[in-house]
CSV table of C-alpha atoms in Angstrom, one decimal:
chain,number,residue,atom,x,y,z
I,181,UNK,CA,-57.2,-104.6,-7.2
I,182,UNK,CA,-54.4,-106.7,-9.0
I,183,UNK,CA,-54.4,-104.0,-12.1
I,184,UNK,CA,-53.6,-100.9,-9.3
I,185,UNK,CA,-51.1,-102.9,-7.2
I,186,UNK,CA,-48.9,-104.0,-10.4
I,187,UNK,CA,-49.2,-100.2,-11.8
I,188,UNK,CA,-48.0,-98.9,-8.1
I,189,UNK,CA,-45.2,-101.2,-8.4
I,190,UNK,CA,-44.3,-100.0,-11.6
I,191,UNK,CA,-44.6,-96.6,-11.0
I,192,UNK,CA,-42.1,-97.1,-7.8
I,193,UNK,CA,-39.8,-99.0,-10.3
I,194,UNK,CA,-39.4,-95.7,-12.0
I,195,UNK,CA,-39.2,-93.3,-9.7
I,196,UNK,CA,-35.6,-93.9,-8.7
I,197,UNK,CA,-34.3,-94.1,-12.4
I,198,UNK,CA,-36.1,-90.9,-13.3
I,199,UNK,CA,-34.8,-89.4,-9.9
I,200,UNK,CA,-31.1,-90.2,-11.0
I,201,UNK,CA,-31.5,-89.3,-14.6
I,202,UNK,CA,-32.0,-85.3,-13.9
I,203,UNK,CA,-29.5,-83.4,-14.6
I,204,UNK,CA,-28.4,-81.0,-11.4
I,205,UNK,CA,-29.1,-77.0,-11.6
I,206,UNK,CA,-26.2,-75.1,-12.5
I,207,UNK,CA,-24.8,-73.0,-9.7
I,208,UNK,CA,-25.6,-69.5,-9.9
I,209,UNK,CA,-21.7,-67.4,-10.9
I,210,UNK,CA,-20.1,-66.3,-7.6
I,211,UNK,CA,-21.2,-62.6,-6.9
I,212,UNK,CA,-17.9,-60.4,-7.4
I,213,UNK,CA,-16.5,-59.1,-4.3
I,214,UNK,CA,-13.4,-56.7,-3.3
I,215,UNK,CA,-10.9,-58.9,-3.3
I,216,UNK,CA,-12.1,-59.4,-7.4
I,217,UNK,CA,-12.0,-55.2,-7.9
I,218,UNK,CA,-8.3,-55.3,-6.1
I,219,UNK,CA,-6.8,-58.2,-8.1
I,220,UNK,CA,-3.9,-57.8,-10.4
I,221,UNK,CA,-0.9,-56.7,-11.2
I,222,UNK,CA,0.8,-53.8,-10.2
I,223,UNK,CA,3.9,-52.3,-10.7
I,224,UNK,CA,5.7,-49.5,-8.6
I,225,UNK,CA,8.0,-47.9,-6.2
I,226,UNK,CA,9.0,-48.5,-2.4
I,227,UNK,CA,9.1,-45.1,-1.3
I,228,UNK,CA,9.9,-45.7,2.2
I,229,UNK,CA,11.4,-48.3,3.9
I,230,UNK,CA,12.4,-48.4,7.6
I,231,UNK,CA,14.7,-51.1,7.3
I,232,UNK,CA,16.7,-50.1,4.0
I,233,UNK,CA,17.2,-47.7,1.0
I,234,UNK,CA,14.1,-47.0,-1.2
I,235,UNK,CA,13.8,-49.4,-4.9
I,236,UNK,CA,12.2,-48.4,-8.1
I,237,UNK,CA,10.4,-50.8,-10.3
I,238,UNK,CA,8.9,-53.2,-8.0
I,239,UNK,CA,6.1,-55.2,-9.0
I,240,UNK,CA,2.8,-56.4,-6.7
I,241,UNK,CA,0.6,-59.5,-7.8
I,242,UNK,CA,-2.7,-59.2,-6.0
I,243,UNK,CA,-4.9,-62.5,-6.0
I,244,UNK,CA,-8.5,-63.2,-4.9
I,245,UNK,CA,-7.9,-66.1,-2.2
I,246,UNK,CA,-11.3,-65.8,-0.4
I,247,UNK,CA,-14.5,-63.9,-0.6
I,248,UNK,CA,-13.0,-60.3,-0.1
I,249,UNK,CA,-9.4,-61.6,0.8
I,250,UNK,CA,-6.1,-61.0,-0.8
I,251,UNK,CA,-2.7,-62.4,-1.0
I,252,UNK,CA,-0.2,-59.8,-1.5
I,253,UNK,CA,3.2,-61.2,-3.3
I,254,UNK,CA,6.2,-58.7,-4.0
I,255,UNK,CA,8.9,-58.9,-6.8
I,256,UNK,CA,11.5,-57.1,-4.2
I,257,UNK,CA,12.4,-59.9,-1.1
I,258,UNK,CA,12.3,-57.3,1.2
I,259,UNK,CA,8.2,-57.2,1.1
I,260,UNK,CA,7.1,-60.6,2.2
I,261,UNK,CA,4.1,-62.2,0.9
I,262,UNK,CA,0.9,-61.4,3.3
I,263,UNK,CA,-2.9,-61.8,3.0
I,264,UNK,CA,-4.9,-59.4,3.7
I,265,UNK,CA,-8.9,-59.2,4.6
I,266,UNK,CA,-10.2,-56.5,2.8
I,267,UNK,CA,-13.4,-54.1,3.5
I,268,UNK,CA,-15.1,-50.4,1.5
I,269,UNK,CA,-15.0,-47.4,3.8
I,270,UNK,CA,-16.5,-45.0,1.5
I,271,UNK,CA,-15.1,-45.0,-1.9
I,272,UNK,CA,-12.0,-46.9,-0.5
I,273,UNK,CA,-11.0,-50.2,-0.1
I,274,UNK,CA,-8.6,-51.2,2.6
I,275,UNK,CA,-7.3,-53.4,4.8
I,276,UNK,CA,-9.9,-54.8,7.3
I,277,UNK,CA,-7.8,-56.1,10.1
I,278,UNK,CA,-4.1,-56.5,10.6
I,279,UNK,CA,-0.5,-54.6,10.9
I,280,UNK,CA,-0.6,-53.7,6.9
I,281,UNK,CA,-2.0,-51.0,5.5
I,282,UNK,CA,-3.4,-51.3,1.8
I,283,UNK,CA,-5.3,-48.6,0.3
I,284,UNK,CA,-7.0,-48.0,-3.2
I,285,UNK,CA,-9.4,-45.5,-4.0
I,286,UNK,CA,-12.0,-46.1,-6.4
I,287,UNK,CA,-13.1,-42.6,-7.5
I,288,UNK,CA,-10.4,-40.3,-7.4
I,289,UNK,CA,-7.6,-43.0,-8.4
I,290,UNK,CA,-9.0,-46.1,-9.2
I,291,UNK,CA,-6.1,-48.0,-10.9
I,292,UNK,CA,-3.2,-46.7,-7.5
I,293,UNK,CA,-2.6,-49.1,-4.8
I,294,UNK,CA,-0.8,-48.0,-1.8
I,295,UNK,CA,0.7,-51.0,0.8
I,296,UNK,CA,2.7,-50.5,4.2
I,297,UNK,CA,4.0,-54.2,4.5
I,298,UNK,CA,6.6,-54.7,7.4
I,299,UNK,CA,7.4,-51.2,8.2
I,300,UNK,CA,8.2,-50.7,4.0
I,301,UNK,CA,5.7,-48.3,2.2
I,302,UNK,CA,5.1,-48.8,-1.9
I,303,UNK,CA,2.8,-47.3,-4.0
I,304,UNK,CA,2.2,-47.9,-7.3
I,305,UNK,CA,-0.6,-48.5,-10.6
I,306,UNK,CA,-2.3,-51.5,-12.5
I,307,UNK,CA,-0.9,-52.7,-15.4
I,308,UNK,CA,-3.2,-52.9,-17.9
């Protein structure tokens, strides 16, 4: 009876250290998602702006800042910097919800983004 009862005490000695000295499973890698497809950086044209003249050479950052959300930044002041929840109608990927319209297709032009941010319209391609 002695001989059992120390080796159950020493078995629930080690437990805990054993417990704490596994290592924890690594994550799985976070499944890609629009908002990773969309993100970069683009450079382009305002083509149509209700407040002002058109500008050449504008460039668009896109970054990833949720699972298929963007933030949309703008080299020209006149675009403010948005974010924008994303969804895939077919074979495009556009603006879920909101006053902004952002467009690419990914078959026919994969690399063009079109935006309509604050009544002014760009469009423009990836740089590689």
């Amino acid at each position: 009876m002695l001989r059992s009862l120390s080796l159950a005490v020493a078995a629930a000695l080690l437990l805990p250290a054993t417990a704490h000295a596994e290592t924890k499973p690594a994550t799985a890698p976070r499944k890609t998602d629009l908002a990773d497809r969309v993100a970069g950086t683009y450079k382009g044209d305002v083509i149509s702006d209700a407040r002002g003249s058109s500008k050449s050479g504008v460039t668009i950052t896109v970054t990833r800042v949720g699972p298929n959300k963007v933030e949309v930044k703008s080299s020209y002041a006149r675009i403010p910097t948005v974010t924008i929840p994303l969804e895939k109608a077919m074979d495009a990927i556009l603006a879920a919800s909101g006053p902004y319209v952002f467009l690419l297709d990914t078959v026919r032009s994969p690399d063009r983004l079109d935006l309509t941010i604050d009544d002014a319209s760009w469009s423009g391609n990836r740089v590689k």
